[in-house]
Amino acid sequence: MSPLESIKASLDPELTRLNELIHEQLSTDNPLMTDIIEGYLRSKGKQIRPLVVMLSARLFGQIDDKVLSAAAAVDLLHNASLIHDDVVDESKLRRGIPTINALWDNHIAVLIGDYFVSAALHRAIATADMDIVSTVGRLGTLLSLGEIDQIYNTREHELSEEAYYRIINFKTASLFVACARVGCYATGAPARQADTLAEVAELLGLCFQIRDDVFDYFPADKVGKPTGNDLREGKVTLPLLHALEVAPDPAMLELATRQSLDPDQVELLQRYAREAGGIEYAYASMARLRDRALALMATLPPGPAADSIAQLFDYIISRDF
């Protein structure tokens, strides 16, 4: 059993109730909406974000209906962002299953994404906690800014680690931070310890995105899902940034700053990043982030919840997909 499977098993009743709550919130009399939503929910991901909400809450108290509503709110908003991202990126598959925009069209996909946003706000309001409502509202802002920042960076070719970390902080880590925050608010955690846990969650989110970016530098048959998408769209992530710094190559720099690439050019950049040590550098960066997080965790209440949060780092860094 993997660390994630072990964590989910320990929270099985809570996860079951969470998914029931999400289904109830999305329930509608519209047959088309129901058909699309039920199809989408059948392909739900690993639900790492709501797990972070629950573990954050368990660190300081109990997982009750307020915690589950908060977890549902961030999970719904996360899925809204994925649905909208698939439209923007013209993605045809997610988790190996056709996207809503591929099955239907962009118009319907945008409306479904909007419906998820509304559902997220309803769940946040159901907590009757303005700190949770405010956190969910601000999260929507940060996720949007992250995507806009990435588009701008791709066009302007700001090739620096500072720009890279700023983007992934907004587009990915902000969601993990929000998960920790709402879990703490729901259980009345002390402000200073909540701030510390939020920092841990930020580091977890950064690790998650770096690991996700590493997948892009290997052939699809090695990973088990489509790869090279970021490179194809002119998005330069950590492994390639490192390669361009330690093994400067004008030809590779020119390719990296193009708005689109053909498969052979993508493969060339993938190999260049791997051979220049970009993958090893990304793993070393994740290890550094994890070590910082574990040092912070040592100042928080010990117990099974803290152990599970630490295990999430190892799972995320070593995950195969």
Tab-separated table of C-alpha atoms in Angstrom:
chain	number	residue	atom	x	y	z
A	1	MET	CA	0.000	0.000	0.000
A	2	SER	CA	1.423	3.389	-1.024
A	3	PRO	CA	1.623	6.265	1.497
A	4	LEU	CA	-1.316	7.954	-0.241
A	5	GLU	CA	-3.439	4.785	-0.129
A	6	SER	CA	-2.603	4.403	3.564
A	7	ILE	CA	-3.620	7.996	4.305
A	8	LYS	CA	-6.854	7.631	2.344
A	9	ALA	CA	-7.661	4.375	4.138
A	10	SER	CA	-7.298	6.130	7.498
A	11	LEU	CA	-9.775	8.774	6.326
A	12	ASP	CA	-12.136	6.512	4.400
A	13	PRO	CA	-15.389	7.463	6.219
A	14	GLU	CA	-14.567	11.171	5.902
A	15	LEU	CA	-13.681	10.849	2.201
A	16	THR	CA	-16.927	8.978	1.561
A	17	ARG	CA	-18.921	11.735	3.233
A	18	LEU	CA	-16.937	14.397	1.352
A	19	ASN	CA	-17.785	12.866	-2.005
A	20	GLU	CA	-21.427	12.567	-1.009
A	21	LEU	CA	-21.399	16.235	-0.064
A	22	ILE	CA	-19.842	17.222	-3.401
A	23	HIS	CA	-22.405	15.139	-5.285
A	24	GLU	CA	-25.257	16.709	-3.308
A	25	GLN	CA	-23.952	20.225	-3.949
A	26	LEU	CA	-23.689	19.597	-7.698
A	27	SER	CA	-27.094	17.885	-7.936
A	28	THR	CA	-29.482	19.481	-10.434
A	29	ASP	CA	-32.732	18.710	-12.254
A	30	ASN	CA	-31.143	19.548	-15.598
A	31	PRO	CA	-30.521	16.217	-17.364
A	32	LEU	CA	-27.666	17.497	-19.541
A	33	MET	CA	-25.864	19.073	-16.581
A	34	THR	CA	-26.389	15.898	-14.529
A	35	ASP	CA	-25.037	13.678	-17.303
A	36	ILE	CA	-21.908	15.796	-17.774
A	37	ILE	CA	-21.197	16.223	-14.055
A	38	GLU	CA	-21.668	12.543	-13.208
A	39	GLY	CA	-19.340	11.595	-16.042
A	40	TYR	CA	-16.758	14.053	-14.790
A	41	LEU	CA	-16.977	12.917	-11.156
A	42	ARG	CA	-16.362	9.307	-12.173
A	43	SER	CA	-12.854	10.355	-13.204
A	44	LYS	CA	-11.990	12.346	-10.078
A	45	GLY	CA	-8.301	12.459	-9.223
A	46	LYS	CA	-6.439	11.432	-6.090
A	47	GLN	CA	-8.080	14.201	-4.014
A	48	ILE	CA	-4.807	15.201	-2.393
A	49	ARG	CA	-6.067	18.756	-1.777
A	50	PRO	CA	-9.098	17.809	0.345
A	51	LEU	CA	-6.846	15.346	2.176
A	52	VAL	CA	-4.639	18.303	3.125
A	53	VAL	CA	-7.730	20.070	4.509
A	54	MET	CA	-8.652	17.032	6.608
A	55	LEU	CA	-5.121	16.400	7.872
A	56	SER	CA	-4.730	20.083	8.763
A	57	ALA	CA	-7.980	19.934	10.718
A	58	ARG	CA	-7.033	16.674	12.440
A	59	LEU	CA	-3.726	18.214	13.494
A	60	PHE	CA	-5.662	20.634	15.707
A	61	GLY	CA	-9.080	19.051	16.229
A	62	GLN	CA	-11.756	16.830	14.693
A	63	ILE	CA	-13.006	16.401	11.136
A	64	ASP	CA	-16.627	17.537	11.360
A	65	ASP	CA	-19.206	18.827	8.857
A	66	LYS	CA	-17.584	22.256	8.829
A	67	VAL	CA	-14.240	20.763	7.840
A	68	LEU	CA	-15.872	18.634	5.143
A	69	SER	CA	-17.708	21.645	3.697
A	70	ALA	CA	-14.433	23.564	3.598
A	71	ALA	CA	-12.717	20.600	1.904
A	72	ALA	CA	-15.544	20.350	-0.619
A	73	ALA	CA	-15.262	24.068	-1.378
A	74	VAL	CA	-11.570	23.957	-2.291
A	75	ASP	CA	-11.965	20.681	-4.194
A	76	LEU	CA	-14.833	22.102	-6.249
A	77	LEU	CA	-12.890	25.282	-7.022
A	78	HIS	CA	-9.845	23.221	-7.977
A	79	ASN	CA	-11.931	21.191	-10.403
A	80	ALA	CA	-13.484	24.362	-11.824
A	81	SER	CA	-9.974	25.609	-12.594
A	82	LEU	CA	-9.085	22.293	-14.292
A	83	ILE	CA	-12.205	22.427	-16.473
A	84	HIS	CA	-11.428	25.998	-17.510
A	85	ASP	CA	-7.735	25.167	-18.043
A	86	ASP	CA	-8.697	22.371	-20.428
A	87	VAL	CA	-10.598	24.916	-22.513
A	88	VAL	CA	-7.697	27.389	-22.517
A	89	ASP	CA	-5.128	24.676	-23.347
A	90	GLU	CA	-7.477	22.920	-25.815
A	91	SER	CA	-6.755	19.680	-23.921
A	92	LYS	CA	-8.517	16.575	-25.176
A	93	LEU	CA	-7.622	14.253	-22.298
A	94	ARG	CA	-7.304	14.533	-18.522
A	95	ARG	CA	-6.323	11.495	-16.428
A	96	GLY	CA	-6.582	9.508	-19.657
A	97	ILE	CA	-10.264	10.383	-20.125
A	98	PRO	CA	-11.746	12.832	-22.670
A	99	THR	CA	-12.236	16.319	-21.256
A	100	ILE	CA	-15.618	18.031	-21.103
A	101	ASN	CA	-14.614	20.385	-23.920
A	102	ALA	CA	-13.556	17.398	-26.048
A	103	LEU	CA	-16.794	15.480	-25.407
A	104	TRP	CA	-19.086	18.487	-25.753
A	105	ASP	CA	-17.666	21.898	-26.647
A	106	ASN	CA	-15.945	24.913	-25.113
A	107	HIS	CA	-19.238	26.713	-24.468
A	108	ILE	CA	-20.604	23.904	-22.332
A	109	ALA	CA	-17.243	23.325	-20.610
A	110	VAL	CA	-17.013	26.982	-19.529
A	111	LEU	CA	-20.557	26.851	-18.145
A	112	ILE	CA	-19.810	23.631	-16.253
A	113	GLY	CA	-16.683	25.243	-14.827
A	114	ASP	CA	-18.738	28.258	-13.739
A	115	TYR	CA	-21.242	25.912	-12.102
A	116	PHE	CA	-18.408	24.336	-10.100
A	117	VAL	CA	-17.242	27.800	-9.001
A	118	SER	CA	-20.743	28.602	-7.751
A	119	ALA	CA	-20.933	25.247	-5.970
A	120	ALA	CA	-17.589	25.962	-4.289
A	121	LEU	CA	-18.845	29.284	-2.970
A	122	HIS	CA	-22.044	27.637	-1.679
A	123	ARG	CA	-19.977	25.093	0.258
A	124	ALA	CA	-17.711	27.809	1.669
A	125	ILE	CA	-20.733	29.848	2.795
A	126	ALA	CA	-22.220	26.723	4.410
A	127	THR	CA	-19.345	26.801	6.923
A	128	ALA	CA	-20.661	30.176	8.223
A	129	ASP	CA	-17.013	31.181	8.673
A	130	MET	CA	-15.923	34.366	6.902
A	131	ASP	CA	-12.257	33.389	7.123
A	132	ILE	CA	-13.033	30.271	5.065
A	133	VAL	CA	-15.218	32.202	2.610
A	134	SER	CA	-12.495	34.832	2.194
A	135	THR	CA	-9.822	32.166	1.664
A	136	VAL	CA	-11.834	30.422	-1.049
A	137	GLY	CA	-12.590	33.761	-2.734
A	138	ARG	CA	-8.933	34.798	-2.707
A	139	LEU	CA	-7.914	31.371	-4.003
A	140	GLY	CA	-9.913	31.972	-7.186
A	141	THR	CA	-8.010	35.219	-7.670
A	142	LEU	CA	-4.600	33.589	-7.191
A	143	LEU	CA	-5.335	30.660	-9.523
A	144	SER	CA	-6.386	33.072	-12.272
A	145	LEU	CA	-3.341	35.284	-11.720
A	146	GLY	CA	-1.091	32.235	-11.922
A	147	GLU	CA	-2.449	31.253	-15.315
A	148	ILE	CA	-2.277	34.818	-16.644
A	149	ASP	CA	1.255	35.171	-15.293
A	150	GLN	CA	2.286	31.980	-17.068
A	151	ILE	CA	0.803	33.168	-20.366
A	152	TYR	CA	2.598	36.514	-20.017
A	153	ASN	CA	5.859	34.826	-19.080
A	154	THR	CA	5.626	32.501	-22.081
A	155	ARG	CA	5.183	35.452	-24.419
A	156	GLU	CA	7.845	37.650	-22.809
A	157	HIS	CA	10.356	34.821	-22.201
A	158	GLU	CA	11.264	35.689	-18.620
A	159	LEU	CA	13.557	32.717	-18.126
A	160	SER	CA	14.462	32.759	-14.443
A	161	GLU	CA	13.847	30.558	-11.432
A	162	GLU	CA	12.343	33.547	-9.653
A	163	ALA	CA	9.672	33.894	-12.347
A	164	TYR	CA	9.116	30.123	-12.377
A	165	TYR	CA	8.563	29.904	-8.623
A	166	ARG	CA	6.264	32.933	-8.694
A	167	ILE	CA	4.061	31.249	-11.292
A	168	ILE	CA	3.860	27.860	-9.576
A	169	ASN	CA	3.251	29.559	-6.244
A	170	PHE	CA	0.153	31.210	-7.663
A	171	LYS	CA	-1.133	28.423	-9.906
A	172	THR	CA	-0.459	25.423	-7.638
A	173	ALA	CA	0.957	26.160	-4.183
A	174	SER	CA	-1.785	28.717	-3.427
A	175	LEU	CA	-4.335	25.897	-3.539
A	176	PHE	CA	-2.393	23.811	-1.014
A	177	VAL	CA	-2.027	26.863	1.235
A	178	ALA	CA	-5.783	27.475	1.045
A	179	CYS	CA	-6.400	23.834	2.008
A	180	ALA	CA	-4.255	24.170	5.118
A	181	ARG	CA	-5.816	27.521	5.983
A	182	VAL	CA	-9.441	26.375	5.803
A	183	GLY	CA	-8.638	23.226	7.800
A	184	CYS	CA	-7.098	25.403	10.500
A	185	TYR	CA	-9.933	27.934	10.475
A	186	ALA	CA	-12.524	25.170	10.755
A	187	THR	CA	-10.913	23.833	13.929
A	188	GLY	CA	-9.842	27.119	15.527
A	189	ALA	CA	-6.109	26.421	15.302
A	190	PRO	CA	-3.784	28.983	16.962
A	191	ALA	CA	-2.855	31.689	14.422
A	192	ARG	CA	0.901	31.210	14.694
A	193	GLN	CA	0.684	27.453	14.174
A	194	ALA	CA	-1.777	27.945	11.318
A	195	ASP	CA	0.764	30.230	9.638
A	196	THR	CA	3.454	27.574	10.045
A	197	LEU	CA	1.246	24.870	8.558
A	198	ALA	CA	0.357	27.184	5.660
A	199	GLU	CA	4.080	27.512	4.928
A	200	VAL	CA	4.420	23.721	4.993
A	201	ALA	CA	1.495	23.447	2.569
A	202	GLU	CA	3.110	25.986	0.248
A	203	LEU	CA	6.267	23.865	0.130
A	204	LEU	CA	4.138	20.780	-0.556
A	205	GLY	CA	2.427	22.567	-3.446
A	206	LEU	CA	5.748	23.656	-4.921
A	207	CYS	CA	7.005	20.051	-4.763
A	208	PHE	CA	3.816	18.856	-6.428
A	209	GLN	CA	4.220	21.217	-9.381
A	210	ILE	CA	7.938	20.598	-9.828
A	211	ARG	CA	7.300	16.837	-9.914
A	212	ASP	CA	4.483	17.387	-12.390
A	213	ASP	CA	6.822	19.441	-14.570
A	214	VAL	CA	9.487	16.718	-14.506
A	215	PHE	CA	7.075	14.330	-16.261
A	216	ASP	CA	7.164	16.637	-19.293
A	217	TYR	CA	10.806	15.769	-19.998
A	218	PHE	CA	10.335	12.070	-20.696
A	219	PRO	CA	8.727	10.177	-23.605
A	220	ALA	CA	5.023	9.490	-23.129
A	221	ASP	CA	5.544	5.708	-23.160
A	222	LYS	CA	7.853	6.033	-20.136
A	223	VAL	CA	5.333	8.064	-18.143
A	224	GLY	CA	2.046	6.508	-19.221
A	225	LYS	CA	0.407	9.783	-20.229
A	226	PRO	CA	0.993	12.541	-22.825
A	227	THR	CA	4.159	14.549	-22.175
A	228	GLY	CA	5.957	17.495	-23.719
A	229	ASN	CA	2.840	19.665	-23.599
A	230	ASP	CA	4.480	22.540	-21.701
A	231	LEU	CA	7.488	22.532	-24.005
A	232	ARG	CA	5.222	22.414	-27.036
A	233	GLU	CA	3.456	25.562	-25.798
A	234	GLY	CA	6.660	27.456	-24.999
A	235	LYS	CA	6.474	26.991	-21.211
A	236	VAL	CA	9.958	26.655	-19.762
A	237	THR	CA	9.995	24.859	-16.413
A	238	LEU	CA	12.688	24.049	-13.852
A	239	PRO	CA	14.639	21.221	-15.592
A	240	LEU	CA	15.050	23.236	-18.799
A	241	LEU	CA	15.773	26.460	-16.906
A	242	HIS	CA	18.627	24.692	-15.146
A	243	ALA	CA	19.967	23.238	-18.407
A	244	LEU	CA	19.970	26.673	-20.066
A	245	GLU	CA	21.944	28.048	-17.116
A	246	VAL	CA	24.596	25.338	-16.708
A	247	ALA	CA	24.955	24.309	-20.362
A	248	PRO	CA	24.134	27.437	-22.420
A	249	ASP	CA	23.275	26.632	-26.014
A	250	PRO	CA	21.960	29.357	-28.355
A	251	ALA	CA	20.104	26.811	-30.484
A	252	MET	CA	18.331	25.354	-27.441
A	253	LEU	CA	17.536	28.840	-26.140
A	254	GLU	CA	15.987	29.740	-29.480
A	255	LEU	CA	13.851	26.602	-29.410
A	256	ALA	CA	12.827	27.198	-25.800
A	257	THR	CA	11.480	30.658	-26.634
A	258	ARG	CA	9.313	29.587	-29.572
A	259	GLN	CA	5.533	29.732	-29.207
A	260	SER	CA	5.092	26.245	-30.676
A	261	LEU	CA	7.264	23.235	-31.437
A	262	ASP	CA	6.963	20.089	-33.512
A	263	PRO	CA	7.472	16.639	-31.897
A	264	ASP	CA	11.137	16.378	-32.965
A	265	GLN	CA	11.937	19.759	-31.430
A	266	VAL	CA	10.161	18.805	-28.198
A	267	GLU	CA	12.198	15.602	-28.023
A	268	LEU	CA	15.399	17.610	-28.604
A	269	LEU	CA	14.649	19.921	-25.670
A	270	GLN	CA	13.658	16.980	-23.454
A	271	ARG	CA	16.969	15.237	-24.125
A	272	TYR	CA	18.945	18.461	-23.667
A	273	ALA	CA	17.362	19.095	-20.241
A	274	ARG	CA	17.962	15.497	-19.121
A	275	GLU	CA	21.586	15.396	-20.283
A	276	ALA	CA	22.377	18.741	-18.633
A	277	GLY	CA	21.225	17.442	-15.246
A	278	GLY	CA	17.884	19.223	-15.199
A	279	ILE	CA	16.004	16.259	-13.743
A	280	GLU	CA	18.516	15.722	-10.941
A	281	TYR	CA	18.395	19.439	-10.163
A	282	ALA	CA	14.593	19.336	-9.930
A	283	TYR	CA	14.749	16.394	-7.508
A	284	ALA	CA	17.380	18.163	-5.413
A	285	SER	CA	15.130	21.240	-5.318
A	286	MET	CA	12.190	19.142	-4.113
A	287	ALA	CA	14.350	17.505	-1.447
A	288	ARG	CA	15.415	20.934	-0.206
A	289	LEU	CA	11.799	22.092	-0.021
A	290	ARG	CA	10.787	18.892	1.801
A	291	ASP	CA	13.583	19.305	4.359
A	292	ARG	CA	12.451	22.866	5.082
A	293	ALA	CA	8.890	21.604	5.536
A	294	LEU	CA	9.925	18.808	7.907
A	295	ALA	CA	11.839	21.297	10.044
A	296	LEU	CA	8.690	23.412	10.280
A	297	MET	CA	6.545	20.344	11.056
A	298	ALA	CA	8.750	19.654	14.084
A	299	THR	CA	7.283	22.784	15.702
A	300	LEU	CA	3.680	21.585	15.268
A	301	PRO	CA	1.686	19.067	17.348
A	302	PRO	CA	3.026	15.520	16.761
A	303	GLY	CA	0.784	12.600	15.930
A	304	PRO	CA	-0.731	10.588	13.057
A	305	ALA	CA	-1.885	13.708	11.160
A	306	ALA	CA	1.608	15.236	11.244
A	307	ASP	CA	3.109	11.905	10.152
A	308	SER	CA	0.666	11.723	7.234
A	309	ILE	CA	1.534	15.254	6.075
A	310	ALA	CA	5.227	14.300	6.100
A	311	GLN	CA	4.417	11.136	4.123
A	312	LEU	CA	2.646	13.218	1.498
A	313	PHE	CA	5.963	14.859	0.624
A	314	ASP	CA	7.615	11.505	-0.048
A	315	TYR	CA	4.637	10.322	-2.060
A	316	ILE	CA	4.471	13.470	-4.189
A	317	ILE	CA	8.204	13.538	-4.900
A	318	SER	CA	8.374	9.831	-5.826
A	319	ARG	CA	4.998	9.427	-7.576
A	320	ASP	CA	4.987	7.854	-11.022
A	321	PHE	CA	2.052	9.865	-12.440
